[in-house]
PDB file of C-alpha atoms in Angstrom:
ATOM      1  CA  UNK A 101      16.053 -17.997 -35.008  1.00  0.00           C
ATOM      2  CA  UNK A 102      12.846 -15.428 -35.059  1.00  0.00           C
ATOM      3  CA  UNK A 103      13.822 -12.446 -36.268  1.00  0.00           C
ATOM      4  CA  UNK A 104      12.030  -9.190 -34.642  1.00  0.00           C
ATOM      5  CA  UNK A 105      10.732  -6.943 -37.363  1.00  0.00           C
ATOM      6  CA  UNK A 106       9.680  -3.935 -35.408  1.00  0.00           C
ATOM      7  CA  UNK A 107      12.305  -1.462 -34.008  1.00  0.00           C
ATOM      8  CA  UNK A 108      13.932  -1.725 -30.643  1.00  0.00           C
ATOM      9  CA  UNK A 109      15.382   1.456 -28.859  1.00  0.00           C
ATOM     10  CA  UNK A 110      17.236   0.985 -26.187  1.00  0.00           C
ATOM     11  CA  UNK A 111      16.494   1.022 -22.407  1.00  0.00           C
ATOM     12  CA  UNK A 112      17.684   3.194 -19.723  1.00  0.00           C
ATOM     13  CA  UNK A 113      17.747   3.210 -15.701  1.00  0.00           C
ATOM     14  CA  UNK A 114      17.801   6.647 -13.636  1.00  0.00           C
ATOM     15  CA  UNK A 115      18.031   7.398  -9.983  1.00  0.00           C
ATOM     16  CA  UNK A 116      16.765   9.778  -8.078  1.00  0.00           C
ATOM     17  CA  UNK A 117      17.598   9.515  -4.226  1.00  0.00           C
ATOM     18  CA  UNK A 118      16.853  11.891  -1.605  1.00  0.00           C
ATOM     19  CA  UNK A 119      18.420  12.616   1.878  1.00  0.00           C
ATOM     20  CA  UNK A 120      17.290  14.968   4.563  1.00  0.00           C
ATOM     21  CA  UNK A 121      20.252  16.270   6.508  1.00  0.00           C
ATOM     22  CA  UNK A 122      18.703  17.589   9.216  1.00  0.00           C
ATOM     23  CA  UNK A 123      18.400  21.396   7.306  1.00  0.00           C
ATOM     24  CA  UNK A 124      18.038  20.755   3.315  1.00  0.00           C
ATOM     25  CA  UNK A 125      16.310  18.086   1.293  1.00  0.00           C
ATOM     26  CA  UNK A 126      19.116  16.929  -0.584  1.00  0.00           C
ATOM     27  CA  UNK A 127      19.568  14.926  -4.024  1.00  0.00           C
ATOM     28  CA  UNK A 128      22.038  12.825  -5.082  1.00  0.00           C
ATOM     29  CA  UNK A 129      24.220  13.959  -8.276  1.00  0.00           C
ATOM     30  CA  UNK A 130      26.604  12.157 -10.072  1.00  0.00           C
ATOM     31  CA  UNK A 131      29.315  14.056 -12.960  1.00  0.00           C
ATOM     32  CA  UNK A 132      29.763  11.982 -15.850  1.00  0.00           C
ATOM     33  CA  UNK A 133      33.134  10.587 -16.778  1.00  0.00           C
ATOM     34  CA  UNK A 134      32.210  10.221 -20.445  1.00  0.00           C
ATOM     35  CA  UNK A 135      30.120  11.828 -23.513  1.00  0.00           C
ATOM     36  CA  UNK A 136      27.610  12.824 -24.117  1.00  0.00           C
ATOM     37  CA  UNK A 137      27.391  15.657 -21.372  1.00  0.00           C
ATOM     38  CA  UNK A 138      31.176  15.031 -20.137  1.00  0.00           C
ATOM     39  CA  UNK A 139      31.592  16.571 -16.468  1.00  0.00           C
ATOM     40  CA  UNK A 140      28.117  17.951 -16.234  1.00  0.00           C
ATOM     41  CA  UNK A 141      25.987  16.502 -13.678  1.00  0.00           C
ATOM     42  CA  UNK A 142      23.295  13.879 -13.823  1.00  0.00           C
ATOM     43  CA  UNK A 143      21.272  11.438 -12.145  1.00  0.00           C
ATOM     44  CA  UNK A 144      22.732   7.998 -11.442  1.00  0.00           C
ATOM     45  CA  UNK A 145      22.104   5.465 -13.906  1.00  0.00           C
ATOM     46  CA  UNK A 146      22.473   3.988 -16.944  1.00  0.00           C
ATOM     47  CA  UNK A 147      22.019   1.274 -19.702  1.00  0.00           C
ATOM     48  CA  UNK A 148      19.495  -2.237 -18.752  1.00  0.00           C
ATOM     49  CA  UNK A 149      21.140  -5.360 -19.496  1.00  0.00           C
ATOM     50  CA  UNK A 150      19.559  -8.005 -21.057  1.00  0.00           C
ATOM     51  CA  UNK A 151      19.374 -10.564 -18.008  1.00  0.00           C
ATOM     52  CA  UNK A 152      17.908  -7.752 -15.794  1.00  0.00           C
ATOM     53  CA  UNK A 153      14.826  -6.317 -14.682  1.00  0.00           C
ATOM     54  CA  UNK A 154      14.841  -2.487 -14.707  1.00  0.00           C
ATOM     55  CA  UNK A 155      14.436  -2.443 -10.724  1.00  0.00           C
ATOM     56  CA  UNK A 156      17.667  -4.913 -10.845  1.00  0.00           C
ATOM     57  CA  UNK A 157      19.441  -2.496 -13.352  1.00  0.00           C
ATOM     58  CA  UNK A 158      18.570   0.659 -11.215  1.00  0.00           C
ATOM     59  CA  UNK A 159      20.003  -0.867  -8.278  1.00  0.00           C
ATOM     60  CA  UNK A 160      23.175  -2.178 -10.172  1.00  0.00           C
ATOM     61  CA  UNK A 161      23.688   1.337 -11.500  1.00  0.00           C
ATOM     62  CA  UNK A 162      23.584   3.278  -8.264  1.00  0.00           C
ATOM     63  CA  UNK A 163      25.890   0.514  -6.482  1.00  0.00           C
ATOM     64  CA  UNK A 164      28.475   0.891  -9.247  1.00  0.00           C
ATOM     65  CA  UNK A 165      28.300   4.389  -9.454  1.00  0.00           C
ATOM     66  CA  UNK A 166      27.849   5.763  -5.693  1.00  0.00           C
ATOM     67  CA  UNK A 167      27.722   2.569  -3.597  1.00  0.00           C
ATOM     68  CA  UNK A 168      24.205   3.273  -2.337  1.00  0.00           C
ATOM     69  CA  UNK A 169      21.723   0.365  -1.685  1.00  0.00           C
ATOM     70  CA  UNK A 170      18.742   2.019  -0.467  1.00  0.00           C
ATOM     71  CA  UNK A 171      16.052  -0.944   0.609  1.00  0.00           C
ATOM     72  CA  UNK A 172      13.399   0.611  -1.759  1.00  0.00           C
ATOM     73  CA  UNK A 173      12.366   1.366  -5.186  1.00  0.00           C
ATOM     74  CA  UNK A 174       9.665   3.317  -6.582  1.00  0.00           C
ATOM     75  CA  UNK A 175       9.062   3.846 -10.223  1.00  0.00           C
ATOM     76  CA  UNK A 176       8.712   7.160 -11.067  1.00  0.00           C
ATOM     77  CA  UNK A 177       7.500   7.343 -14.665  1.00  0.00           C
ATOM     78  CA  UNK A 178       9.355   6.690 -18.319  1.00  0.00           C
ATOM     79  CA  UNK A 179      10.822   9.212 -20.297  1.00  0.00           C
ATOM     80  CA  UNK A 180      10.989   9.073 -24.220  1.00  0.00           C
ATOM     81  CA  UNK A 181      11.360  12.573 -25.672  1.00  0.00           C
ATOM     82  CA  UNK A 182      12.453  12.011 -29.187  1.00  0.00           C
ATOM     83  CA  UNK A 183      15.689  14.551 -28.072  1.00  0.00           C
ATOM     84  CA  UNK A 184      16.029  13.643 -24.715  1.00  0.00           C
ATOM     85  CA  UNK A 185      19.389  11.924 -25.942  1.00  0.00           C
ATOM     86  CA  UNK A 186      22.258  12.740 -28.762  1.00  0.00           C
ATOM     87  CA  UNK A 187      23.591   8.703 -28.916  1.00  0.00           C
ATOM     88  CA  UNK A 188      20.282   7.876 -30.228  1.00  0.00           C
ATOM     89  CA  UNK A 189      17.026   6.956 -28.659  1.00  0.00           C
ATOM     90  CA  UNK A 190      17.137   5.638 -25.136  1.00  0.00           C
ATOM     91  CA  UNK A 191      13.871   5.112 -23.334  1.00  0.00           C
ATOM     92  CA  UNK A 192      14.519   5.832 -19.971  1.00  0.00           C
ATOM     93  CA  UNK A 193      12.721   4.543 -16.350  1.00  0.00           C
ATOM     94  CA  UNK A 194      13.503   6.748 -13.502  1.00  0.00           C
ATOM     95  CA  UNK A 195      13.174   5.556  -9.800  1.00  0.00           C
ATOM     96  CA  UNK A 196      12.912   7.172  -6.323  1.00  0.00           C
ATOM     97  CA  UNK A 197      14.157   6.069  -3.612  1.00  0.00           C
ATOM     98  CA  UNK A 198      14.973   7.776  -0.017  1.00  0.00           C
ATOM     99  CA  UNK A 199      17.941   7.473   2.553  1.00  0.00           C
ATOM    100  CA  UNK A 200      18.426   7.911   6.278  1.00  0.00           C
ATOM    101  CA  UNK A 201      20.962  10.393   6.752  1.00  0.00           C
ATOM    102  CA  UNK A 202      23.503   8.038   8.407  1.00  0.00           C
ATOM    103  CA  UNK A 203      23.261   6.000   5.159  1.00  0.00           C
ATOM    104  CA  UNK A 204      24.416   9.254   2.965  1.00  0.00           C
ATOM    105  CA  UNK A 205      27.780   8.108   2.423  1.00  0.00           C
ATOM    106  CA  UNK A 206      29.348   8.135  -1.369  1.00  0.00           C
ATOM    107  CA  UNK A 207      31.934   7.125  -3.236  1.00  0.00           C
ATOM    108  CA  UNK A 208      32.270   7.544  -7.136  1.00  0.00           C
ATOM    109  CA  UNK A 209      32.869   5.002  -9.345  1.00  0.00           C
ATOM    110  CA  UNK A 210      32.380   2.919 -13.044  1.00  0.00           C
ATOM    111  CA  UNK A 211      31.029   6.303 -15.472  1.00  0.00           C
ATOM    112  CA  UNK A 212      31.239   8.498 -12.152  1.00  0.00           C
ATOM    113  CA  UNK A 213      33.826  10.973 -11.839  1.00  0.00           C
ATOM    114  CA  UNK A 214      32.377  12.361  -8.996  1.00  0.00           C
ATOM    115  CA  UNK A 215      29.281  11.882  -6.484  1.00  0.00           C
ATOM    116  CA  UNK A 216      27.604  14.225  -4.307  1.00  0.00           C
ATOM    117  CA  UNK A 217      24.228  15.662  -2.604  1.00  0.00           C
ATOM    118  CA  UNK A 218      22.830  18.882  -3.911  1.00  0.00           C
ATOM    119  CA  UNK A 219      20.193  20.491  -1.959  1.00  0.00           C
ATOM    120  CA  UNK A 220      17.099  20.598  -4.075  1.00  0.00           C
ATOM    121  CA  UNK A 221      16.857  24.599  -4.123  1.00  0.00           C
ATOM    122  CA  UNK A 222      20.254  24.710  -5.452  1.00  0.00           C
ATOM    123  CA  UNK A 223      20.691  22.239  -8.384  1.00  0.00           C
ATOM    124  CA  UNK A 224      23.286  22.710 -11.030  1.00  0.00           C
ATOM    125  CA  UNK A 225      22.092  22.686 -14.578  1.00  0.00           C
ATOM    126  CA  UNK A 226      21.618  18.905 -15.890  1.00  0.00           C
ATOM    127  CA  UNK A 227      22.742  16.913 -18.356  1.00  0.00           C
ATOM    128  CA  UNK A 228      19.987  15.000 -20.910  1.00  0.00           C
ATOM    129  CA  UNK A 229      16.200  15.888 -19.699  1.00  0.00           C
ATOM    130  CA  UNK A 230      17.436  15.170 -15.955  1.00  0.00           C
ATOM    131  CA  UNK A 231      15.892  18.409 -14.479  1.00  0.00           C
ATOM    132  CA  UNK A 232      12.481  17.283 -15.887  1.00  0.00           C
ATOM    133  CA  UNK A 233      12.460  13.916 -14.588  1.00  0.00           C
ATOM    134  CA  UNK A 234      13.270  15.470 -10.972  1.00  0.00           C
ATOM    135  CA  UNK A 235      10.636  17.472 -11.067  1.00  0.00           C
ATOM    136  CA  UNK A 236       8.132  14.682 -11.636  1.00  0.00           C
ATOM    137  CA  UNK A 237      10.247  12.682  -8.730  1.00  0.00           C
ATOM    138  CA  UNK A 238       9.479  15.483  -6.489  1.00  0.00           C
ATOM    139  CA  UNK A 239       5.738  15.519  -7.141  1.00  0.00           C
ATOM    140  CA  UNK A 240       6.242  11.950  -6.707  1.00  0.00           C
ATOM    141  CA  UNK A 241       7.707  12.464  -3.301  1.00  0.00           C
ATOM    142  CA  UNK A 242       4.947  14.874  -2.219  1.00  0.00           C
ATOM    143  CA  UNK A 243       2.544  12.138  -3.296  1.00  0.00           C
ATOM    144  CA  UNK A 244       4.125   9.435  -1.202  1.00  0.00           C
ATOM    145  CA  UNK A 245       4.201  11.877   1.668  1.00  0.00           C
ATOM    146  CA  UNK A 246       0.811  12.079   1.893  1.00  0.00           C
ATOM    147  CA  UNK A 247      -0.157   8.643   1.271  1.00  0.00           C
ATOM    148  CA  UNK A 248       2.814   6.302   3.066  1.00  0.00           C
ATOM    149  CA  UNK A 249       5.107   7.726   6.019  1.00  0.00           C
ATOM    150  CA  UNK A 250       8.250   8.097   3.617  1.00  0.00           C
ATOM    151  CA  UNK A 251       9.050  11.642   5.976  1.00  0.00           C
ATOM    152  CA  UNK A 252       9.862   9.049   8.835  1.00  0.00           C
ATOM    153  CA  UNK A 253      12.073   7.341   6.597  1.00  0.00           C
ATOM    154  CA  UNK A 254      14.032  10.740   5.490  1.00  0.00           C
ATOM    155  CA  UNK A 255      14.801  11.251   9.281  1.00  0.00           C
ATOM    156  CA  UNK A 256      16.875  10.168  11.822  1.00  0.00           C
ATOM    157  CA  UNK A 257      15.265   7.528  14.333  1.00  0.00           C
ATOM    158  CA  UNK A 258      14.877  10.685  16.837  1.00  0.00           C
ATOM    159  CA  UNK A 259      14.179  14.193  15.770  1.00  0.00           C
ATOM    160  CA  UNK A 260      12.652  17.392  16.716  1.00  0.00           C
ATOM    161  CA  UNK A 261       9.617  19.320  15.141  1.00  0.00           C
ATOM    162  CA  UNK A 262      11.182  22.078  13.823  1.00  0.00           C
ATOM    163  CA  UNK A 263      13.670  19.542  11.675  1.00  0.00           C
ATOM    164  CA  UNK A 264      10.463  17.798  10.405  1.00  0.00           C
ATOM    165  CA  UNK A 265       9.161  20.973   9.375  1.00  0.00           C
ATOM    166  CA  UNK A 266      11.911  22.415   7.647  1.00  0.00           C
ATOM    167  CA  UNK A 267      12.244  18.630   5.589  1.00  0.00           C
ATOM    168  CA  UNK A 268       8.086  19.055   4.435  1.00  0.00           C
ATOM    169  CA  UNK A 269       8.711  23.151   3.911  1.00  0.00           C
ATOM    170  CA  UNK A 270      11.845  21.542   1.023  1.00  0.00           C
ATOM    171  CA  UNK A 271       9.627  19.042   0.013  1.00  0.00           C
ATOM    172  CA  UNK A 272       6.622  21.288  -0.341  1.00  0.00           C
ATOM    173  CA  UNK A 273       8.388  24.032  -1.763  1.00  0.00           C
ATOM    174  CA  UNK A 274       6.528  26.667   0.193  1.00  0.00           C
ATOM    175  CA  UNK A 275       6.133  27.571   4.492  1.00  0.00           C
ATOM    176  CA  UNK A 276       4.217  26.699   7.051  1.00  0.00           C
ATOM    177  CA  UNK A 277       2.866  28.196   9.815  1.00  0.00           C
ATOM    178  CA  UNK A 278       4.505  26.426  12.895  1.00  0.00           C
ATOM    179  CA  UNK A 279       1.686  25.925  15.298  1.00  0.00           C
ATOM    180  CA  UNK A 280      -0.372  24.946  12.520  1.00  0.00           C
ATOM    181  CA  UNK A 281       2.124  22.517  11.951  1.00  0.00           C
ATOM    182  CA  UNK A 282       3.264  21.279  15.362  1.00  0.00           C
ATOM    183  CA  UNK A 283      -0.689  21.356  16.532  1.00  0.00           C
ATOM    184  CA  UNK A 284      -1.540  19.035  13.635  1.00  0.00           C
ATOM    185  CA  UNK A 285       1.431  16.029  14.142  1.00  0.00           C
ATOM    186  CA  UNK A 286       1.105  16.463  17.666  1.00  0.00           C
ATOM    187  CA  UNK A 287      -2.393  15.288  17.576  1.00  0.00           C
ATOM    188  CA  UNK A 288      -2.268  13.063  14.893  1.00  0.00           C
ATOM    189  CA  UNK A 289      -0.762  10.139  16.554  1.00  0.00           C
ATOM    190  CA  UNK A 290       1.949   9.701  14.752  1.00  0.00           C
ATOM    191  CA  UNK A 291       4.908  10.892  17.187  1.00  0.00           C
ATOM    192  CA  UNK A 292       6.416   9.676  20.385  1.00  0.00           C
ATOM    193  CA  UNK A 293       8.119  11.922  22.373  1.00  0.00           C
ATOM    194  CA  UNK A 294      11.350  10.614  23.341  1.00  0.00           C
ATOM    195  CA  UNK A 295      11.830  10.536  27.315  1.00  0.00           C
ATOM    196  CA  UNK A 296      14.490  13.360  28.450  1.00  0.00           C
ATOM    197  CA  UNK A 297      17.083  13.189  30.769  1.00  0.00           C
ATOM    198  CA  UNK A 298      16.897  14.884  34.240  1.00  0.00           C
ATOM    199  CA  UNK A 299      19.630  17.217  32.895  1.00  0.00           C
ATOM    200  CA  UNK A 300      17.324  18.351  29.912  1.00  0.00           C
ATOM    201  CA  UNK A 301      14.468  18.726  31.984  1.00  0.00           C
ATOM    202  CA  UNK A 302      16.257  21.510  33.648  1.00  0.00           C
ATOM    203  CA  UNK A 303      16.564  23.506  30.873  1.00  0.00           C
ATOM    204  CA  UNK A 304      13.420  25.104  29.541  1.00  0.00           C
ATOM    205  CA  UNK A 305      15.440  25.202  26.411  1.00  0.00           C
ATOM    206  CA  UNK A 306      16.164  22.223  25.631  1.00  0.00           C
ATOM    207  CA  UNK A 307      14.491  20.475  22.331  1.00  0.00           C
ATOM    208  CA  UNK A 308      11.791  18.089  22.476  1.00  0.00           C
ATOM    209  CA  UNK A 309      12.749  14.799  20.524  1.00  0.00           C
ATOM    210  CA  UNK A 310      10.207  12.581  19.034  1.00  0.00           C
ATOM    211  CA  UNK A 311      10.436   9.160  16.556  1.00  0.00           C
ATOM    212  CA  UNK A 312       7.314   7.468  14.752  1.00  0.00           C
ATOM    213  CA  UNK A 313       5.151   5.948  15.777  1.00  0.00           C
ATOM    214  CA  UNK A 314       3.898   2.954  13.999  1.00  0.00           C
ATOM    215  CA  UNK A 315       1.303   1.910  16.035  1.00  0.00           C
ATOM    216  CA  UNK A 316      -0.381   5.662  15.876  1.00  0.00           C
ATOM    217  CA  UNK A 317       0.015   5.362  11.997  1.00  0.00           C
ATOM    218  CA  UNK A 318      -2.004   2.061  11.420  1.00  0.00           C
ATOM    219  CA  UNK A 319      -4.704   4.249  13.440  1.00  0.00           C
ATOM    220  CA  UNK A 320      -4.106   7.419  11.444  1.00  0.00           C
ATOM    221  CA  UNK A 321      -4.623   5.302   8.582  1.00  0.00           C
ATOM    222  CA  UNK A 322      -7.966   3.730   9.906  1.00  0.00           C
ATOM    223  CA  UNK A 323      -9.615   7.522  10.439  1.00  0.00           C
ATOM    224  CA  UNK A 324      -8.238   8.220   6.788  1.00  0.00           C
ATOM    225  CA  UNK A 325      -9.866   5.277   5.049  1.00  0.00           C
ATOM    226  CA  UNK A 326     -13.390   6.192   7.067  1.00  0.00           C
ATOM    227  CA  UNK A 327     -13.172  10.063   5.860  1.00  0.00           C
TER     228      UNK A 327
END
């Protein structure tokens, strides 16, 4: 048998999952069952097993604990503050990952006594060094936005402008100007507006739906690469 002669700390999973309800950016929050940090909140997560990768723990985790399976993954940095933990010294890898909001459904369960969405500009205080690896989630999220189309994933399948602006106003953290902001998707290619009904076309008041479109972002991306 080899024997390892260097020190091994163990390995942690954390998830950070956001939803868009339409009127708040929301994140999911679990409260813990057990020490350390006993009823405060946290992010979902926990412990890698040996026959795992730390993708396949994250996704275990989140299952067991709120019976989410979002379809993607994305790494969001490791944390390994000598304090960030009172059982010892757990490494931990955070991940982000985004649901629709007819996928928001929860249900606690394993080290979960409870599971629920907190919009972002109300969080509760966090257990471990939870409200730092949000933030750098978040920036992670703002990154994404402007490099993938992660907003159209946040959304429902049809939506109107002013929902799509109040989701980038959470994400951003600061306003925007709404014909600045209408006059720039509108003309980017990216949205379809959804056909209305001869009832809505009555009323002057009636919102305008749109949805992605995918074929406008493979040429938005095409102008962006030749910049």
């Amino acid at each position: 048998n080899y024997t390892y002669q260097y020190w091994r700390p163990a390995v942690t999973v954390d998830n950070v999952v956001f939803s868009f309800d339409g009127s708040h950016l929301n994140v999911l929050l679990i409260r813990r069952k057990n020490e350390p940090y006993k009823d405060k909140w946290a992010f979902p997560g926990g412990f890698l097993d040996e026959q795992e990768t730390l993708e396949e723990a994250a996704r275990r985790e989140l299952k067991e604990e709120t019976g989410l399976t979002p379809k993607r993954f994305m790494e969001v940095s490791a944390f390994s503050e000598l304090d960030r933990d009172p059982r010892g010294r757990p490494i931990s890898v955070a991940f982000a990952s985004v649901v629709r909001p007819t996928q928001t459904a929860v249900k606690a369960g394993d080290d979960a006594a409870d599971a629920r969405w907190f919009p972002v500009t109300e969080l509760p205080l966090l257990a471990f060094d939870h409200e730092h690896i949000f933030r750098k989630a978040l920036w992670m999220l703002r990154i994404g936005f402007l490099n993938a189309p992660i907003a159209f994933l946040l959304l429902d399948d049809v939506f109107t402008l002013p929902e799509m602006q109040r989701l980038y106003t959470d994400v951003y953290g600061r306003n925007f100007d709404r014909r600045n902001f209408q006059k720039k998707f509108l003309s980017s290619g990216l949205l379809t507006q959804v056909a209305q009904d001869e009832s809505d076309r009555k009323n002057a008041h009636a919102p305008l739906f749109y949805r992605f479109n995918e074929g406008g972002y493979a040429e938005f991306r095409k102008k962006l690469w030749k910049l």
